[in-house]
XYZ file of C-alpha atoms in Angstrom:
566
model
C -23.621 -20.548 -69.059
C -26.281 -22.785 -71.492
C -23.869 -25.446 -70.540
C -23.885 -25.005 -67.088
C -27.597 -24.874 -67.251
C -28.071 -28.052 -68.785
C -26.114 -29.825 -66.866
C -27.813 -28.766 -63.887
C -31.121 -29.239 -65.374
C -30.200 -32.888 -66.032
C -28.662 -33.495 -63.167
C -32.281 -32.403 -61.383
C -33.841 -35.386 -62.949
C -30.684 -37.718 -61.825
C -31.352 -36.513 -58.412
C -34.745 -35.450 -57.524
C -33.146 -34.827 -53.667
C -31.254 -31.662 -54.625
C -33.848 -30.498 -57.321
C -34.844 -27.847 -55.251
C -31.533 -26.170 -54.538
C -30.514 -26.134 -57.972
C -33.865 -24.965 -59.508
C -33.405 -21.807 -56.988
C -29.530 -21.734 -57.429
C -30.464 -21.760 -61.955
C -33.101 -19.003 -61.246
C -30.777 -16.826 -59.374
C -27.660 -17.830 -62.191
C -30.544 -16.328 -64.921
C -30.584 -13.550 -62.826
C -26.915 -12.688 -62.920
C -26.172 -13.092 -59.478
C -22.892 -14.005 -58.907
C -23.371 -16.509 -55.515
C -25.423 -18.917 -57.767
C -22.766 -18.332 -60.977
C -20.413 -19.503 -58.483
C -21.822 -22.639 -56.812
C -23.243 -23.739 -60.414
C -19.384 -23.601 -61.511
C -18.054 -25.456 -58.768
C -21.067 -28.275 -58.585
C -20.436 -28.983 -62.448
C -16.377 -28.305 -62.311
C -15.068 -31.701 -63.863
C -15.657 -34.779 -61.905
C -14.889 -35.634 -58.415
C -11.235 -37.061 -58.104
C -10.711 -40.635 -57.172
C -7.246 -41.111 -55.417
C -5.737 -43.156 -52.875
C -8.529 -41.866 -49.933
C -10.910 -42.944 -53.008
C -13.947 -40.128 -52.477
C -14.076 -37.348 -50.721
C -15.894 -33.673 -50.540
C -18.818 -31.905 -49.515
C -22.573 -33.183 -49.779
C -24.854 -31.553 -52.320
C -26.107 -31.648 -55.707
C -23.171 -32.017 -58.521
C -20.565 -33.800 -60.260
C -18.056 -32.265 -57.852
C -19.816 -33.360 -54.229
C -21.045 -36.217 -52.537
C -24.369 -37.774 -53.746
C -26.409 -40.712 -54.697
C -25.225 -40.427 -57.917
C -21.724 -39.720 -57.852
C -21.582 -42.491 -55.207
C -23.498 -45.347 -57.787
C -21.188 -44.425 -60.603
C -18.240 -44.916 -58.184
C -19.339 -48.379 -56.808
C -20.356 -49.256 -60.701
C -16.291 -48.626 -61.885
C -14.837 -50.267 -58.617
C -17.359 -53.555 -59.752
C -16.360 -53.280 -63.500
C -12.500 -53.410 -62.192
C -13.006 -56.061 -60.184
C -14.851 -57.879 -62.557
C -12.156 -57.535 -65.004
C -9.969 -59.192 -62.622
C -11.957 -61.934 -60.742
C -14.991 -64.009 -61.086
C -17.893 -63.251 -58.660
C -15.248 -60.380 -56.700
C -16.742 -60.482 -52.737
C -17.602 -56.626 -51.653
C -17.414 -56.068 -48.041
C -19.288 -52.614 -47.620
C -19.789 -50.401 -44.284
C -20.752 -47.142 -43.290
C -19.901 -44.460 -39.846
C -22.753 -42.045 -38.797
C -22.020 -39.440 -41.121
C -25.295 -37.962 -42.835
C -26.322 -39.805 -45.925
C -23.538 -42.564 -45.164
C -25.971 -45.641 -44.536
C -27.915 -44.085 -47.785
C -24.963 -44.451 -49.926
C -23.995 -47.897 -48.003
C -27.386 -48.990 -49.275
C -26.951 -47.457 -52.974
C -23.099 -49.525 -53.263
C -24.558 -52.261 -52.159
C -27.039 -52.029 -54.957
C -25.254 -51.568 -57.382
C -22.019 -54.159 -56.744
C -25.036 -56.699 -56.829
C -26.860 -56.018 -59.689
C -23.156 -56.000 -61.453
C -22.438 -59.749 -60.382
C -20.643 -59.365 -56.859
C -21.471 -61.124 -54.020
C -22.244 -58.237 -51.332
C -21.921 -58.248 -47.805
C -23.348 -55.536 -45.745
C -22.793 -54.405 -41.964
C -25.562 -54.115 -40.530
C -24.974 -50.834 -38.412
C -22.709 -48.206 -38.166
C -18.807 -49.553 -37.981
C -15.843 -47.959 -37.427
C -12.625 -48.185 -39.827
C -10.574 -50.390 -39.030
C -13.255 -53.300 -37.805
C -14.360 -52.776 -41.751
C -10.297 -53.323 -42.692
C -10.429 -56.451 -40.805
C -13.438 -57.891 -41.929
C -12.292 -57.432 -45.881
C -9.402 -59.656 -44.280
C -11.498 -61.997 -42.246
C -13.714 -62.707 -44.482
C -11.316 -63.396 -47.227
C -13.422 -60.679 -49.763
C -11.782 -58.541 -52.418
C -13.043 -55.078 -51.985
C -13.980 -52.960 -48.998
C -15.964 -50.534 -48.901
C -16.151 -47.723 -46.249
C -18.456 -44.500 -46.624
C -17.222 -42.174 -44.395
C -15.089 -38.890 -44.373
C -13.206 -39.588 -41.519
C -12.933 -36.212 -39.271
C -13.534 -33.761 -41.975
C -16.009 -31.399 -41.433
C -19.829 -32.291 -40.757
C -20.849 -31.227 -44.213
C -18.771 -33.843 -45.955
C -18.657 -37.430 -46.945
C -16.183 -39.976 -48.828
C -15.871 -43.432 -49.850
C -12.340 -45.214 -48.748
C -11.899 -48.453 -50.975
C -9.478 -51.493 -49.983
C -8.336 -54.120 -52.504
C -7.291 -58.075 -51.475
C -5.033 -59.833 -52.779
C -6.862 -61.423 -55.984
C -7.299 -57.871 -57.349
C -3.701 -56.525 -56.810
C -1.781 -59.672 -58.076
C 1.762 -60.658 -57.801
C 2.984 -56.700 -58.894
C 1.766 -55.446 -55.386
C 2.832 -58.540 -53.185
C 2.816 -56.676 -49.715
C -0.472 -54.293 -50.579
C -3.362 -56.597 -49.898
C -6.139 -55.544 -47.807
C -4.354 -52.097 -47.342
C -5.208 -48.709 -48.919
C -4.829 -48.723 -52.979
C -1.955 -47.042 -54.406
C -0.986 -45.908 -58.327
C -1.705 -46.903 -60.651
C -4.403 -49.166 -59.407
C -6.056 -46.309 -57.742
C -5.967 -44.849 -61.834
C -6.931 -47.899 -63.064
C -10.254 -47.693 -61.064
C -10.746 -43.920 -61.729
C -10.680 -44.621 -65.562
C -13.597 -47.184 -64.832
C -15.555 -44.571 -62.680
C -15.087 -42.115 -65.348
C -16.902 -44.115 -68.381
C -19.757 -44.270 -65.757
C -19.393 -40.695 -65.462
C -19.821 -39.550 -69.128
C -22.286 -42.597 -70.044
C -25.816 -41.613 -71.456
C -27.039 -44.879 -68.752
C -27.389 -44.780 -65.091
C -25.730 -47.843 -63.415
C -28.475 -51.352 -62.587
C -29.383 -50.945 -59.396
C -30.649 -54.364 -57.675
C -33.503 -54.105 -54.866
C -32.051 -56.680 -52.966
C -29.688 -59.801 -53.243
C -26.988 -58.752 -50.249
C -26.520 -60.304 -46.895
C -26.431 -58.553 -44.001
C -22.704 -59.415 -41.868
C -23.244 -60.910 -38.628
C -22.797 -58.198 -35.886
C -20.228 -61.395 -34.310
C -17.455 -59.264 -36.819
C -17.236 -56.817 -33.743
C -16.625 -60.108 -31.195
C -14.052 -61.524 -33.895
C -12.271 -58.566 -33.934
C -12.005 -57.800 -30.386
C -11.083 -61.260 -30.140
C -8.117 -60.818 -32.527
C -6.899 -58.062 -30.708
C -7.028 -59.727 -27.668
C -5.300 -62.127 -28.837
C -2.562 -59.853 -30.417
C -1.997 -57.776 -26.706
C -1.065 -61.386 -24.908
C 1.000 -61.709 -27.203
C 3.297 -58.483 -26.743
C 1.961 -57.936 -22.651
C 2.697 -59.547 -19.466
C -0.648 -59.574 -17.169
C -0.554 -56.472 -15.747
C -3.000 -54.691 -13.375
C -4.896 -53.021 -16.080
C -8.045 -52.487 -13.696
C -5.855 -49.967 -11.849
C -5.892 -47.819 -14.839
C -8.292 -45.124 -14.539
C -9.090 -43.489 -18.637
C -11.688 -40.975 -19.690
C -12.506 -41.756 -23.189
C -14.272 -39.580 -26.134
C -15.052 -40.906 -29.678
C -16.149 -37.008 -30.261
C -19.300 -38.203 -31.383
C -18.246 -40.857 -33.696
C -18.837 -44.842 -34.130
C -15.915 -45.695 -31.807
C -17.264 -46.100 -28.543
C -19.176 -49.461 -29.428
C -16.639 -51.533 -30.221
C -13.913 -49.742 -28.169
C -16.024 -50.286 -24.704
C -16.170 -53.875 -25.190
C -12.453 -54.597 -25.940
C -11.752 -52.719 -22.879
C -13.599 -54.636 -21.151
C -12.769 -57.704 -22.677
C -8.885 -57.178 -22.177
C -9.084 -56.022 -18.329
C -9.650 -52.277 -18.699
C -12.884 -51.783 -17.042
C -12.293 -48.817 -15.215
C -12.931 -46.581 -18.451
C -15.483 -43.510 -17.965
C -17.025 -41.793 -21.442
C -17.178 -38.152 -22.119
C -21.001 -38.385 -21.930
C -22.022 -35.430 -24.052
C -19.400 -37.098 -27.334
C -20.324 -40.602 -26.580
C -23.152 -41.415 -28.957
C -22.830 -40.899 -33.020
C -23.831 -37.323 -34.132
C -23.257 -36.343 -37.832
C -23.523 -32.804 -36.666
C -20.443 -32.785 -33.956
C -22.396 -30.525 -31.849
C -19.816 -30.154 -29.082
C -16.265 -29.477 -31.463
C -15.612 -26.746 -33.856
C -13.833 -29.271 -36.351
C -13.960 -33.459 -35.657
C -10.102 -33.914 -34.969
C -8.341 -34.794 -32.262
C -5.732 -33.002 -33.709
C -7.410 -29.360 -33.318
C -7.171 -27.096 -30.591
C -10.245 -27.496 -27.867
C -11.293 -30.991 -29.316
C -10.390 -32.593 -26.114
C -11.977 -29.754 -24.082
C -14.730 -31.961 -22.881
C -12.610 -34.585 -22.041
C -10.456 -33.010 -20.098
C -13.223 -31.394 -17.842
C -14.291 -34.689 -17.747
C -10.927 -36.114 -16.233
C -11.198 -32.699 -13.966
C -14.362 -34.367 -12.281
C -12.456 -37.934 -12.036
C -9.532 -36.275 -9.691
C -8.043 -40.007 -9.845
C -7.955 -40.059 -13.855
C -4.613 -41.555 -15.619
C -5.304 -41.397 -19.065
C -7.258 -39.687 -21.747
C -8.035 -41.641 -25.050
C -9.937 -39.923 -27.719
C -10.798 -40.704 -31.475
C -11.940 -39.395 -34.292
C -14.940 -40.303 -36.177
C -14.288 -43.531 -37.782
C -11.401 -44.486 -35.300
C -8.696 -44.879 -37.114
C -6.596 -42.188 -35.420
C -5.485 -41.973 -32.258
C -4.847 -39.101 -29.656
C -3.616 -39.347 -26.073
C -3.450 -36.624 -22.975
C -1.197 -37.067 -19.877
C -1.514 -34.921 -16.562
C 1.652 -33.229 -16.487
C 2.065 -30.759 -13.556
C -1.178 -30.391 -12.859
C -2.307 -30.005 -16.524
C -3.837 -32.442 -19.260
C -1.643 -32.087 -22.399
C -2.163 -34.183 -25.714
C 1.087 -36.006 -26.572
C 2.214 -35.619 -29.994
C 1.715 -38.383 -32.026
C 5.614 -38.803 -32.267
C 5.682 -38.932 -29.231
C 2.944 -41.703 -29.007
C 4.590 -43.340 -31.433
C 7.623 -44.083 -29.723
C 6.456 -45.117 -26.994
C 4.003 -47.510 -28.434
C 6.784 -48.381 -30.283
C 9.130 -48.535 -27.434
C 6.103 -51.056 -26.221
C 6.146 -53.628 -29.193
C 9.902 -53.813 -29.443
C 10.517 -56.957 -27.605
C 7.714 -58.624 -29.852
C 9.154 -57.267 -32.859
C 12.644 -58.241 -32.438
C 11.521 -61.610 -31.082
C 9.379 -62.638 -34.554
C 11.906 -60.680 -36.747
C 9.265 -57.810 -37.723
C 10.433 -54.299 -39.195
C 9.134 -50.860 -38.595
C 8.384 -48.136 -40.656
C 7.308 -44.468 -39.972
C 6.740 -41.673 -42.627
C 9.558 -39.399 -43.736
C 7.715 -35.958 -42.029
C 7.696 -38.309 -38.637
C 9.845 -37.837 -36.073
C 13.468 -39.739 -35.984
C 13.117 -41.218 -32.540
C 11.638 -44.273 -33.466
C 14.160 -45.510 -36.576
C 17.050 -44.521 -34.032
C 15.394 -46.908 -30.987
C 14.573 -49.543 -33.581
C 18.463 -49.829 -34.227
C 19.239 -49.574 -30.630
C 17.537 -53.146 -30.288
C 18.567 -54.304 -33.604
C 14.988 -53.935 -35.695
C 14.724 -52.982 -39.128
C 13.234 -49.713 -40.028
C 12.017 -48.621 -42.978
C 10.966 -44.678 -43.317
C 8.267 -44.229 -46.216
C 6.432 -41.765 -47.723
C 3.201 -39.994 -45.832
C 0.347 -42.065 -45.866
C -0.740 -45.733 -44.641
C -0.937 -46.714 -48.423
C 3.228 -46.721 -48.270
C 3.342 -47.462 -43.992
C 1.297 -50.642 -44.353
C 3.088 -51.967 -47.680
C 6.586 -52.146 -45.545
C 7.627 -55.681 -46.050
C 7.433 -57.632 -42.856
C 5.600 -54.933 -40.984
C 4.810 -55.426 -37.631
C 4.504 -51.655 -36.828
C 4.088 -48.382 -38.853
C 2.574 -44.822 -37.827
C 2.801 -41.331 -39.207
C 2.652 -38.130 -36.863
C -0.722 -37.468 -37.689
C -1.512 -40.022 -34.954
C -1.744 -42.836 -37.192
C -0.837 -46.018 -36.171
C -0.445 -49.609 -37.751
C 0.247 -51.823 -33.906
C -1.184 -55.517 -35.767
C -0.875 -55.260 -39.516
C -1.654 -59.001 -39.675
C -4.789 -58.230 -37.789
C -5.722 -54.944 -39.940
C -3.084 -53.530 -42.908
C -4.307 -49.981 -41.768
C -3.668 -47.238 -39.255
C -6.363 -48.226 -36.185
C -6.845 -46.249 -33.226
C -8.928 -48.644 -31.268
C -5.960 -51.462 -30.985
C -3.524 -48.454 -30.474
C -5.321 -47.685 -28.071
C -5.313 -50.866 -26.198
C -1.264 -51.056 -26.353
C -0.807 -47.498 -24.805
C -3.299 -48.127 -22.114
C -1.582 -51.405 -21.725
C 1.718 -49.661 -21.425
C 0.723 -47.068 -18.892
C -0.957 -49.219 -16.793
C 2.091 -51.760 -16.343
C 3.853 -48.227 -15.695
C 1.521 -47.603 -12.651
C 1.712 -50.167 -11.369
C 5.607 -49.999 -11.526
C 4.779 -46.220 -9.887
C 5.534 -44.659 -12.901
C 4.127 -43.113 -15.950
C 4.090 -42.107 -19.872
C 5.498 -39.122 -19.411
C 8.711 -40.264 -17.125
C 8.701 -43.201 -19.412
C 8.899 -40.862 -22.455
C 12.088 -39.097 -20.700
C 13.764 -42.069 -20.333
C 13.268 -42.616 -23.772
C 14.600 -39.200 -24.667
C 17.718 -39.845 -22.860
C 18.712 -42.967 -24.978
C 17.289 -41.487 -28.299
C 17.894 -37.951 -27.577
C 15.220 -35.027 -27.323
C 12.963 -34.317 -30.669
C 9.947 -31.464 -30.600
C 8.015 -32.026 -33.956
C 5.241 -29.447 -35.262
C 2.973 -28.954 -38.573
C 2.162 -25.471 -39.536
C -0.069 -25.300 -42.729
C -0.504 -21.868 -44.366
C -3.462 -21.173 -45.961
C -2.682 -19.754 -50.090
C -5.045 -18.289 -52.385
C -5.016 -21.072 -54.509
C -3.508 -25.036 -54.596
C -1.344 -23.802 -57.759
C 0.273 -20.681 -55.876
C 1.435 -23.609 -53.285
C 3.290 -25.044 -55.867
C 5.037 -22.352 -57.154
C 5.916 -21.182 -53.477
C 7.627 -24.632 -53.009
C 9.337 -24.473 -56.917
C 10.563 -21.316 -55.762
C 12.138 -22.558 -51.963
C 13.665 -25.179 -54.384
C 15.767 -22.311 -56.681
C 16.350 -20.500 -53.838
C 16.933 -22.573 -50.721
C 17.375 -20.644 -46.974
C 20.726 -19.769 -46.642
C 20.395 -20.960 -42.400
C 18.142 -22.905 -40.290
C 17.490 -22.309 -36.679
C 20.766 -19.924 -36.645
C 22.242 -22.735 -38.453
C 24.665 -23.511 -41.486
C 25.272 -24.806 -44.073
C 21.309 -25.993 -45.185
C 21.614 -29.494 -46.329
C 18.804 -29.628 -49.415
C 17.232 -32.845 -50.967
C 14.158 -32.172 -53.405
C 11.812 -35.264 -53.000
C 10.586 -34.418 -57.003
C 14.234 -35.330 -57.999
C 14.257 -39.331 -59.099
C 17.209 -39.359 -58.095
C 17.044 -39.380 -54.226
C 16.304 -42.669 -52.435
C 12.924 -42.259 -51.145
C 11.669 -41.373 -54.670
C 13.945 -43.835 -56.307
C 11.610 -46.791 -53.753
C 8.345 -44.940 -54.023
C 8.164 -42.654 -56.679
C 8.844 -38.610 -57.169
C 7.018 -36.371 -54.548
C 6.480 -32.529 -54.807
C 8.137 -31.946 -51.419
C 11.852 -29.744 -50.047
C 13.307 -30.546 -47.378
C 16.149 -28.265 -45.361
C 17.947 -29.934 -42.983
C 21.200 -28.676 -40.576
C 23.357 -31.125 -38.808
C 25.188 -31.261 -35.799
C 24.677 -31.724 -32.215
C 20.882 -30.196 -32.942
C 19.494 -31.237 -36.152
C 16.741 -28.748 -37.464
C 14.822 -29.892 -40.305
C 12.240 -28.203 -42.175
C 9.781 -30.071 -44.712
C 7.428 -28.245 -47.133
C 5.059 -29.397 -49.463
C 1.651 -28.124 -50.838
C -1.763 -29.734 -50.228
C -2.647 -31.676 -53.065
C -6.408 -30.860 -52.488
C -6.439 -27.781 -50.383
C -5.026 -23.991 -51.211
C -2.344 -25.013 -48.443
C 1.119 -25.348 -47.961
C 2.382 -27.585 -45.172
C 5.195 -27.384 -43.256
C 7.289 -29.867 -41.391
C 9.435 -28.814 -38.409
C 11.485 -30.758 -36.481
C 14.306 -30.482 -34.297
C 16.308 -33.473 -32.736
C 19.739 -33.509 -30.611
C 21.815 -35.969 -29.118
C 20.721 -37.740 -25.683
C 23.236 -35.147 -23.766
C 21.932 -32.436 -25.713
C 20.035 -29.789 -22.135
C 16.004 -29.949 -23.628
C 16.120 -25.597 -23.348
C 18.415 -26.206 -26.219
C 16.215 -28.128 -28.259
C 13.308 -25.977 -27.621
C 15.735 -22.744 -28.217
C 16.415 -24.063 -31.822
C 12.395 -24.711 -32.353
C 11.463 -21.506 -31.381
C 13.667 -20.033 -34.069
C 12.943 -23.041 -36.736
C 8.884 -22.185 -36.489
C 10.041 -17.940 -37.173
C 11.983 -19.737 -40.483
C 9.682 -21.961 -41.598
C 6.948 -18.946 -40.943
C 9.205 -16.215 -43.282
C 9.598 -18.887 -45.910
C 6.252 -19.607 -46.646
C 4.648 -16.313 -46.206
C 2.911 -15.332 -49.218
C 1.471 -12.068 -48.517
């Protein structure tokens, strides 16, 4: 406990902010009560991890959460690795609407300076991927952008992109995407020695240029450029969308390409339109979650003409997309979005010889339409980091409505150009007096029928997720979906392809074949006490849909008895 103290005491005079809560959190420790034991431990627990996502947890005093201090010893290792590698490196640094997130913009910018970088600042609130394509445009060799995406309100994180001059010839397709191992180790070491030094990285007062706010006209441009490229002029003023950036820094930028590319019939969700670190209208920030798109949807209820829902999260990367069916608004998977956006770039693709790649817990639709019209396909681990490093990409996405549509244009997922090329779609749809969802069927009847779902079960700790899914790998289900024999393949085994390309993952998967394929994937968070399942089933294009869904509905009971812990 002296330990704990001291650290806490020193960490007061690091960061006068927080002094308050832990002078009143060490004066309640003293007193033995256990709530202030508790948040001591976990402030002062080791050191926040830097991984691929670079930074991210809660705000609040501590070695463990998000603060001025953790956040200039982070920006001070990412400068002495670039250093190490270039001359004068060019930092590209931006920042959503998150609390603290311009504070900690301002801190980075600081410090890369006073280190020997040339800095160059947005000058207001950006989302994602217009910060990925500036560390492209402007030809700079880290990026910088402080945000935690749609995690909760109380958090904040730091995403960090490399170009090419600090990767090198050993990561030939990874420039300008997110890092991967062991670079992402290689910078952690350097945060750490800033970590357990007795100094406090040189902070400079000034010395950084502000970006012109033209980057948000140079990307639209670029986009706009990219959809004549894969579209025939359609009647995209016809196209009736409600839109909700659920109270993130999309709406800006989104608006104007809109507008620019001939979608000017787009209403906003106006209680989610402007930036709000607190989320006031959604229980949790993501699309994903149940009730996110409530609003929207009531909106689109008072628009009796509406066609399309587009909504993203926070820093608008991600994607999500509602169709009226029957009367209803439902969200479409992002499988399902995926294939048709993919359907939607095929021509383009095959045309300029460009591959696809989707993630391994995605949906099979897409790899089996690419080799209907002859593109490559490429199926990757989860995560953009592997997506976006695809040779010869010219489209990648991952279920968790993800999507990569102009990897030339910005080597991450990014919902705002995703965006554009589904609206694009189902407005040449209308006017063809059609739309997504018939579109989607006729899909399904040259692919064949898939229903995807993620079921994550909460454990009491990240370590009894791993021995749930050691355990599933000694003793494997017997039958899937009233299904046999189980097909296994253990993703930790160096053997099997995928970790022969990329590397041994801690992830099962159970898989059935036959007319209906059910397929099970399992894995445990590698930050949260979770374990996350994978269920999928997929049939043959004359396989009746009730069949499909028959086989799901029994897949979701297995997948629920084989993780259940209590």
């Amino acid at each position: 406990m002296d330990e704990l103290f001291t650290a806490a005491q020193t960490w007061m005079d690091l960061d006068p902010e927080h002094a308050e809560i832990l002078a009143n959190e060490i004066s309640a420790a003293r007193r033995e009560e256990d709530w202030a034991i508790a948040a001591l431990t976990a402030r002062f627990a080791g050191y926040l991890t830097f991984g691929t996502a670079g930074l991210r947890a809660p705000l609040g005093p501590g070695t463990t959460r998000m603060n001025k201090v953790v956040v200039q010893r982070a920006a001070a290792g990412i400068a002495d690795f670039a250093r190490e590698r270039t001359d004068e490196p060019v930092v590209v640094i931006s920042y959503d609407a998150r609390h603290r997130s311009k504070d900690f913009a301002i801190d980075s910018a600081a410090v890369f300076t006073a280190a020997g970088c040339r800095v160059k600042l947005m000058p207001t609130t950006t989302p994602t991927p217009v910060l990925a394509f500036a560390l492209k445009y402007l030809a700079a060799d880290v990026g910088i952008m402080v945000t935690a995406s749609h995690n909760p309100p109380s958090d904040n994180g730091y995403k960090v992109y490399l170009g090419p001059r600090l990767l090198g010839a050993d990561d030939p397709t990874g420039a300008y995407a997110q890092i991967t191992s062991p670079t992402d180790q290689l910078i952690a070491t350097n945060i750490h020695a800033w970590n357990i030094a007795t100094q406090q990285p040189e902070l400079a007062s000034s010395g950084w240029e502000l970006i012109s706010q033209d980057i948000n006209n140079d990307y639209i441009e670029a986009v706009s450029q990219f959809l004549g490229s894969v579209s025939s002029p359609v009647a995209r003023s016809a196209l009736n969308i409600v839109y909700t950036p659920l109270h993130g820094v999309g709406a800006g930028v989104f608006c104007h390409l809109m507008d620019a590319t001939g979608f000017n019939t787009v209403s906003v969700v106006d209680q989610q339109v402007d930036p709000d670190p607190a989320f006031p209208t959604v229980a949790f920030p993501n699309p994903e979650e149940p009730g996110a798109l409530d609003l929207a949807i009531s909106t689109a209820g008072s628009l009796p003409e509406t066609d399309l829902i587009i909504a993203h999260d926070p820093d608008a990367d991600r994607l999500a997309v509602a169709v009226p069916v029957a009367g209803e608004w439902r969200r479409l998977s992002g499988d399902h979005v995926g294939l048709l956006v993919g359907a939607r770039l095929m021509p383009y693709l095959a045309a300029n010889n460009l591959a696809i790649s989707s993630s391994v817990v995605s949906a099979p639709q897409l790899a089996r339409l690419a080799a209907h019209h002859g593109v490559p396909h490429e199926t990757t681990p989860t995560g953009f980091k592997w997506i976006c490093r695809v040779p010869n990409l010219g489209f990648g996405y991952e279920e968790a409505l993800g999507y990569a549509v102009a990897p030339h244009v910005v080597n991450d997922k990014d919902g705002l150009s995703a965006a554009v090329v589904i609206a694009d779609l189902a407005a040449e749809l209308k006017a063809e007096g059609s739309n997504l969802v018939e579109y989607l069927q006729e899909l399904t009847g040259l692919v064949g029928a898939t229903i995807t779902d993620q079921i994550s079960v909460q454990v009491p700790s990240p370590s009894v997720g791993s021995l749930l899914v050691d355990d599933l790998r000694t003793n494997p289900p017997l039958k899937l979906a009233q299904q046999s024999p189980v097909i296994a393949v253990d993703y930790a085994n160096a053997q099997v392809e995928l970790a022969q390309r990329y590397g041994p993952m801690n992830m099962v998967e159970f898989s059935t074949e036959g007319l209906v394929t059910a397929r099970l994937m399992i894995r445990p968070s590698g930050t949260e006490p979770k374990v996350k399942c994978y269920v999928s089933v997929s049939a043959t294009p004359d396989t009746p849909f009730e069949t499909v869904q028959a086989a799901m509905v029994d897949l979701r009971e297995d997948a629920a008895n084989l993780v259940n812990v209590e």
